PDB file of C-alpha atoms in Angstrom:
ATOM      1  CA  MET N 714      38.941   8.325 -26.146  1.00 41.00           C
ATOM      2  CA  LYS N 715      34.888   9.267 -26.572  1.00 40.00           C
ATOM      3  CA  SER N 716      34.483   5.543 -26.522  1.00 40.00           C
ATOM      4  CA  VAL N 717      36.262   4.574 -23.401  1.00 40.00           C
ATOM      5  CA  LEU N 718      34.254   7.309 -21.611  1.00 36.00           C
ATOM      6  CA  PHE N 719      31.321   6.248 -23.069  1.00 33.00           C
ATOM      7  CA  SER N 720      30.948   2.595 -22.094  1.00 37.00           C
ATOM      8  CA  SER N 721      32.756   3.993 -18.533  1.00 39.00           C
ATOM      9  CA  THR N 722      29.167   5.958 -17.877  1.00 38.00           C
ATOM     10  CA  LEU N 723      27.026   3.429 -19.781  1.00 38.00           C
ATOM     11  CA  ALA N 724      28.807   0.880 -17.432  1.00 41.00           C
ATOM     12  CA  MET N 725      28.344   3.422 -14.421  1.00 39.00           C
ATOM     13  CA  SER N 726      24.593   4.193 -15.188  1.00 38.00           C
ATOM     14  CA  LEU N 727      23.614   0.072 -15.202  1.00 40.00           C
ATOM     15  CA  LEU N 728      24.730  -0.271 -12.178  1.00 40.00           C
ATOM     16  CA  ALA N 729      23.414   2.535 -10.418  1.00 40.00           C
ATOM     17  CA  GLY N 730      20.234   1.210 -12.198  1.00 41.00           C
ATOM     18  CA  GLN N 731      20.599  -2.006 -10.540  1.00 39.00           C
ATOM     19  CA  ALA N 732      21.095  -0.273  -7.614  1.00 40.00           C
ATOM     20  CA  ALA N 733      17.525   1.300  -7.857  1.00 41.00           C
ATOM     21  CA  THR N 734      16.008  -1.275  -8.927  1.00 42.00           C
ATOM     22  CA  ALA N 735      17.085  -3.210  -5.485  1.00 52.00           C
ATOM     23  CA  GLN N 736      15.099  -0.589  -3.412  1.00 86.00           C
ATOM     24  CA  GLN N 737      12.454  -0.805  -5.326  1.00 95.00           C
ATOM     25  CA  VAL N 738       8.500  -2.152  -3.980  1.00 97.00           C
ATOM     26  CA  LYS N 739       7.298  -4.218  -5.772  1.00 97.00           C
ATOM     27  CA  ALA N 740       3.982  -5.998  -5.293  1.00 97.00           C
ATOM     28  CA  SER N 741       5.332  -8.797  -7.738  1.00 96.00           C
ATOM     29  CA  GLU N 742       7.559  -9.104  -4.605  1.00 97.00           C
ATOM     30  CA  PRO N 743       5.725  -9.394  -1.728  1.00 97.00           C
ATOM     31  CA  GLU N 744       8.864  -9.190   0.681  1.00 96.00           C
ATOM     32  CA  SER N 745      10.028  -5.797  -0.789  1.00 96.00           C
ATOM     33  CA  VAL N 746       7.282  -4.603   0.881  1.00 96.00           C
ATOM     34  CA  LEU N 747       7.906  -6.347   3.781  1.00 96.00           C
ATOM     35  CA  LYS N 748      11.381  -5.052   4.023  1.00 94.00           C
ATOM     36  CA  TYR N 749      10.356  -1.164   3.495  1.00 95.00           C
ATOM     37  CA  PHE N 750       7.944  -1.777   7.490  1.00 95.00           C
ATOM     38  CA  GLU N 751      10.287  -3.418   9.090  1.00 94.00           C
ATOM     39  CA  GLU N 752      13.087  -1.182   8.123  1.00 93.00           C
ATOM     40  CA  LEU N 753       9.955   1.203   8.886  1.00 92.00           C
ATOM     41  CA  GLY N 754       9.949  -0.155  12.625  1.00 93.00           C
ATOM     42  CA  ALA N 755       6.484  -0.964  11.689  1.00 94.00           C
ATOM     43  CA  PRO N 756       5.785  -5.071  13.329  1.00 95.00           C
ATOM     44  CA  ALA N 757       4.785  -7.118   9.462  1.00 96.00           C
ATOM     45  CA  LYS N 758       4.135 -10.348   9.219  1.00 97.00           C
ATOM     46  CA  LEU N 759       3.222 -12.005   5.860  1.00 97.00           C
ATOM     47  CA  GLU N 760       0.716 -14.280   4.941  1.00 97.00           C
ATOM     48  CA  GLU N 761      -2.189 -15.685   2.681  1.00 96.00           C
ATOM     49  CA  ASP N 762      -5.083 -14.017   1.931  1.00 96.00           C
ATOM     50  CA  THR N 763      -8.657 -16.615   1.892  1.00 95.00           C
ATOM     51  CA  VAL N 764      -7.402 -17.498  -1.999  1.00 95.00           C
ATOM     52  CA  GLY N 765      -4.281 -17.602  -1.651  1.00 96.00           C
ATOM     53  CA  ASP N 766      -2.488 -14.854  -2.801  1.00 97.00           C
ATOM     54  CA  PRO N 767       0.250 -12.594  -0.819  1.00 98.00           C
ATOM     55  CA  MET N 768      -1.425 -10.485   2.135  1.00 98.00           C
ATOM     56  CA  ILE N 769       0.741  -8.155   4.507  1.00 98.00           C
ATOM     57  CA  GLU N 770      -0.766  -7.603   7.948  1.00 97.00           C
ATOM     58  CA  VAL N 771       1.172  -4.364   9.544  1.00 96.00           C
ATOM     59  CA  ASP N 772       1.135  -3.129  13.141  1.00 94.00           C
ATOM     60  CA  TYR N 773       1.337   0.894  12.480  1.00 91.00           C
ATOM     61  CA  SER N 774       1.161   3.262  15.317  1.00 85.00           C
ATOM     62  CA  GLY N 775      -1.764   1.372  16.613  1.00 84.00           C
ATOM     63  CA  ASP N 776      -3.408   1.003  13.637  1.00 84.00           C
ATOM     64  CA  GLU N 777      -3.946  -2.806  12.562  1.00 92.00           C
ATOM     65  CA  ILE N 778      -4.073  -2.312   8.221  1.00 94.00           C
ATOM     66  CA  VAL N 779      -3.611  -5.242   5.488  1.00 97.00           C
ATOM     67  CA  ILE N 780      -1.793  -4.662   2.301  1.00 98.00           C
ATOM     68  CA  PHE N 781      -3.261  -6.956  -0.266  1.00 98.00           C
ATOM     69  CA  PHE N 782      -1.812  -8.308  -3.360  1.00 98.00           C
ATOM     70  CA  TYR N 783      -3.710  -8.259  -6.525  1.00 97.00           C
ATOM     71  CA  GLY N 784      -3.461  -8.372 -10.330  1.00 96.00           C
ATOM     72  CA  CYS N 785      -1.630 -11.552  -9.430  1.00 96.00           C
ATOM     73  CA  ARG N 786      -1.262 -14.682 -11.827  1.00 95.00           C
ATOM     74  CA  ASN N 787      -0.928 -18.067  -9.379  1.00 94.00           C
ATOM     75  CA  SER N 788      -0.914 -15.863  -6.018  1.00 93.00           C
ATOM     76  CA  GLU N 789       2.744 -14.776  -7.878  1.00 94.00           C
ATOM     77  CA  ASN N 790       3.397 -11.822  -9.835  1.00 95.00           C
ATOM     78  CA  CYS N 791       1.172  -9.696  -8.170  1.00 97.00           C
ATOM     79  CA  ASN N 792       0.756  -6.120  -9.483  1.00 97.00           C
ATOM     80  CA  SER N 793      -0.761  -3.907  -7.424  1.00 97.00           C
ATOM     81  CA  LEU N 794      -1.654  -3.360  -3.703  1.00 98.00           C
ATOM     82  CA  GLN N 795      -4.761  -2.121  -1.256  1.00 98.00           C
ATOM     83  CA  PHE N 796      -4.350  -0.798   1.659  1.00 97.00           C
ATOM     84  CA  TYR N 797      -7.517  -1.731   4.095  1.00 96.00           C
ATOM     85  CA  ALA N 798      -8.590  -0.847   7.226  1.00 94.00           C
ATOM     86  CA  SER N 799     -11.665  -2.011   9.047  1.00 92.00           C
ATOM     87  CA  TYR N 800     -13.164  -0.428  11.770  1.00 89.00           C
ATOM     88  CA  SER N 801     -16.187  -2.036  14.592  1.00 82.00           C
ATOM     89  CA  GLU N 802     -20.086  -1.168  14.607  1.00 74.00           C
ATOM     90  CA  ASP N 803     -19.068   1.145  17.791  1.00 73.00           C
ATOM     91  CA  LEU N 804     -17.167   3.482  15.861  1.00 73.00           C
ATOM     92  CA  GLU N 805     -19.762   5.079  14.036  1.00 79.00           C
ATOM     93  CA  ILE N 806     -20.394   7.256  10.722  1.00 84.00           C
ATOM     94  CA  SER N 807     -23.790   7.557   9.060  1.00 87.00           C
ATOM     95  CA  SER N 808     -24.444   7.094   5.696  1.00 88.00           C
ATOM     96  CA  ASP N 809     -24.533  11.137   4.932  1.00 91.00           C
ATOM     97  CA  ASP N 810     -21.138  11.631   6.329  1.00 91.00           C
ATOM     98  CA  LEU N 811     -19.876   8.420   5.023  1.00 92.00           C
ATOM     99  CA  ASN N 812     -21.046   9.583   1.355  1.00 93.00           C
ATOM    100  CA  ASP N 813     -19.909  12.731   2.035  1.00 93.00           C
ATOM    101  CA  TRP N 814     -15.874  11.691   3.602  1.00 93.00           C
ATOM    102  CA  ASN N 815     -15.753   9.459   0.147  1.00 93.00           C
ATOM    103  CA  ALA N 816     -17.131  12.484  -2.370  1.00 95.00           C
ATOM    104  CA  GLN N 817     -14.158  15.111  -0.761  1.00 94.00           C
ATOM    105  CA  GLU N 818     -11.739  12.655   0.103  1.00 93.00           C
ATOM    106  CA  ARG N 819      -9.192  12.052  -3.646  1.00 92.00           C
ATOM    107  CA  TYR N 820      -7.453   8.609  -2.734  1.00 94.00           C
ATOM    108  CA  GLY N 821      -9.556   6.562   0.280  1.00 95.00           C
ATOM    109  CA  ARG N 822     -13.002   5.144  -0.333  1.00 95.00           C
ATOM    110  CA  ALA N 823     -14.957   4.003   2.749  1.00 95.00           C
ATOM    111  CA  TYR N 824     -17.404   1.264   2.594  1.00 92.00           C
ATOM    112  CA  ARG N 825     -19.928   0.491   5.280  1.00 90.00           C
ATOM    113  CA  GLN N 826     -19.603  -3.095   6.045  1.00 86.00           C
ATOM    114  CA  GLU N 827     -22.478  -6.044   6.277  1.00 85.00           C
ATOM    115  CA  ASP N 828     -21.446  -6.595  10.127  1.00 82.00           C
ATOM    116  CA  GLY N 829     -22.224  -2.657  10.479  1.00 81.00           C
ATOM    117  CA  GLY N 830     -18.331  -1.558  10.641  1.00 85.00           C
ATOM    118  CA  THR N 831     -16.968   0.156   8.027  1.00 91.00           C
ATOM    119  CA  ARG N 832     -13.484  -0.346   6.216  1.00 93.00           C
ATOM    120  CA  ILE N 833     -11.111   2.255   3.766  1.00 95.00           C
ATOM    121  CA  GLU N 834      -9.011   0.871   1.464  1.00 96.00           C
ATOM    122  CA  PHE N 835      -6.846   2.614  -1.504  1.00 96.00           C
ATOM    123  CA  ASP N 836      -4.873   1.061  -4.093  1.00 97.00           C
ATOM    124  CA  ILE N 837      -1.762   1.476  -5.740  1.00 96.00           C
ATOM    125  CA  TYR N 838       0.134  -0.256  -9.430  1.00 97.00           C
ATOM    126  CA  THR N 839       3.475  -0.711  -8.915  1.00 96.00           C
ATOM    127  CA  GLY N 840       3.433  -2.902 -12.101  1.00 93.00           C
ATOM    128  CA  GLN N 841       6.535  -5.169 -12.964  1.00 86.00           C
ATOM    129  CA  ASP N 842       9.538  -2.342 -12.538  1.00 91.00           C
ATOM    130  CA  GLY N 843       8.015  -1.307  -8.547  1.00 95.00           C
ATOM    131  CA  VAL N 844       8.016   1.916  -6.864  1.00 96.00           C
ATOM    132  CA  SER N 845      11.157   3.571  -5.423  1.00 95.00           C
ATOM    133  CA  MET N 846      11.294   3.099  -1.255  1.00 93.00           C
ATOM    134  CA  THR N 847      11.497   6.934  -1.468  1.00 94.00           C
ATOM    135  CA  ASP N 848       7.875   7.515  -3.742  1.00 96.00           C
ATOM    136  CA  PHE N 849       6.418   3.912  -1.932  1.00 96.00           C
ATOM    137  CA  ASP N 850       6.776   6.354   1.691  1.00 95.00           C
ATOM    138  CA  GLU N 851       4.975   9.037   0.039  1.00 96.00           C
ATOM    139  CA  ILE N 852       2.440   6.462  -1.034  1.00 96.00           C
ATOM    140  CA  PHE N 853       2.428   5.038   2.650  1.00 96.00           C
ATOM    141  CA  ASP N 854       2.064   8.981   4.330  1.00 95.00           C
ATOM    142  CA  ILE N 855      -0.968   9.609   1.510  1.00 96.00           C
ATOM    143  CA  TRP N 856      -2.876   5.984   3.214  1.00 95.00           C
ATOM    144  CA  THR N 857      -1.873   7.447   6.639  1.00 94.00           C
ATOM    145  CA  GLU N 858      -3.329  10.962   5.671  1.00 95.00           C
ATOM    146  CA  VAL N 859      -6.307   8.786   4.407  1.00 95.00           C
ATOM    147  CA  VAL N 860      -7.075   6.960   7.613  1.00 93.00           C
ATOM    148  CA  GLU N 861      -6.232   9.958  10.029  1.00 93.00           C
ATOM    149  CA  SER N 862      -9.168  12.003   8.322  1.00 93.00           C
ATOM    150  CA  PHE N 863     -11.440   8.802   8.125  1.00 92.00           C
ATOM    151  CA  GLU N 864     -11.040   8.595  12.025  1.00 90.00           C
ATOM    152  CA  ASP N 865     -11.711  12.313  12.255  1.00 90.00           C
ATOM    153  CA  ALA N 866     -14.912  12.015  10.659  1.00 88.00           C
ATOM    154  CA  LEU N 867     -15.644   8.660  12.830  1.00 84.00           C
ATOM    155  CA  SER N 868     -14.964  10.854  15.842  1.00 68.00           C
TER     156      SER N 868
END
């Protein structure tokens, strides 16, 4: 009786594990990242960056963000993502304020671009197993807080 119960429990846990895996966001599966944004209701499209790696362009609440894929081998099997937003030179921030923001910001980082604008970035590692949809949602919430904090600094 114990072995039947154990076998049933093992089978159920394996099935649960497969269901959880199906709900993972993985840099190695760009469609899983695209699916997250589609389910969020944010228009997104899968493209390629200048070296042929996947890239997703997202329009989220009027903000245009790009998600770059890193750690790729031959433009596949990527292991990490970078959220990226760029701001024109019209939205100024002094070098001192930029340095202060970077010093205080835990997750994001900002840089001055060659054209005089600025950009912010936020990296995450998904590895081969990925990140649950719930955790990815929390990660994206952190990113939106980074964007909001930076845009406040631009004001």
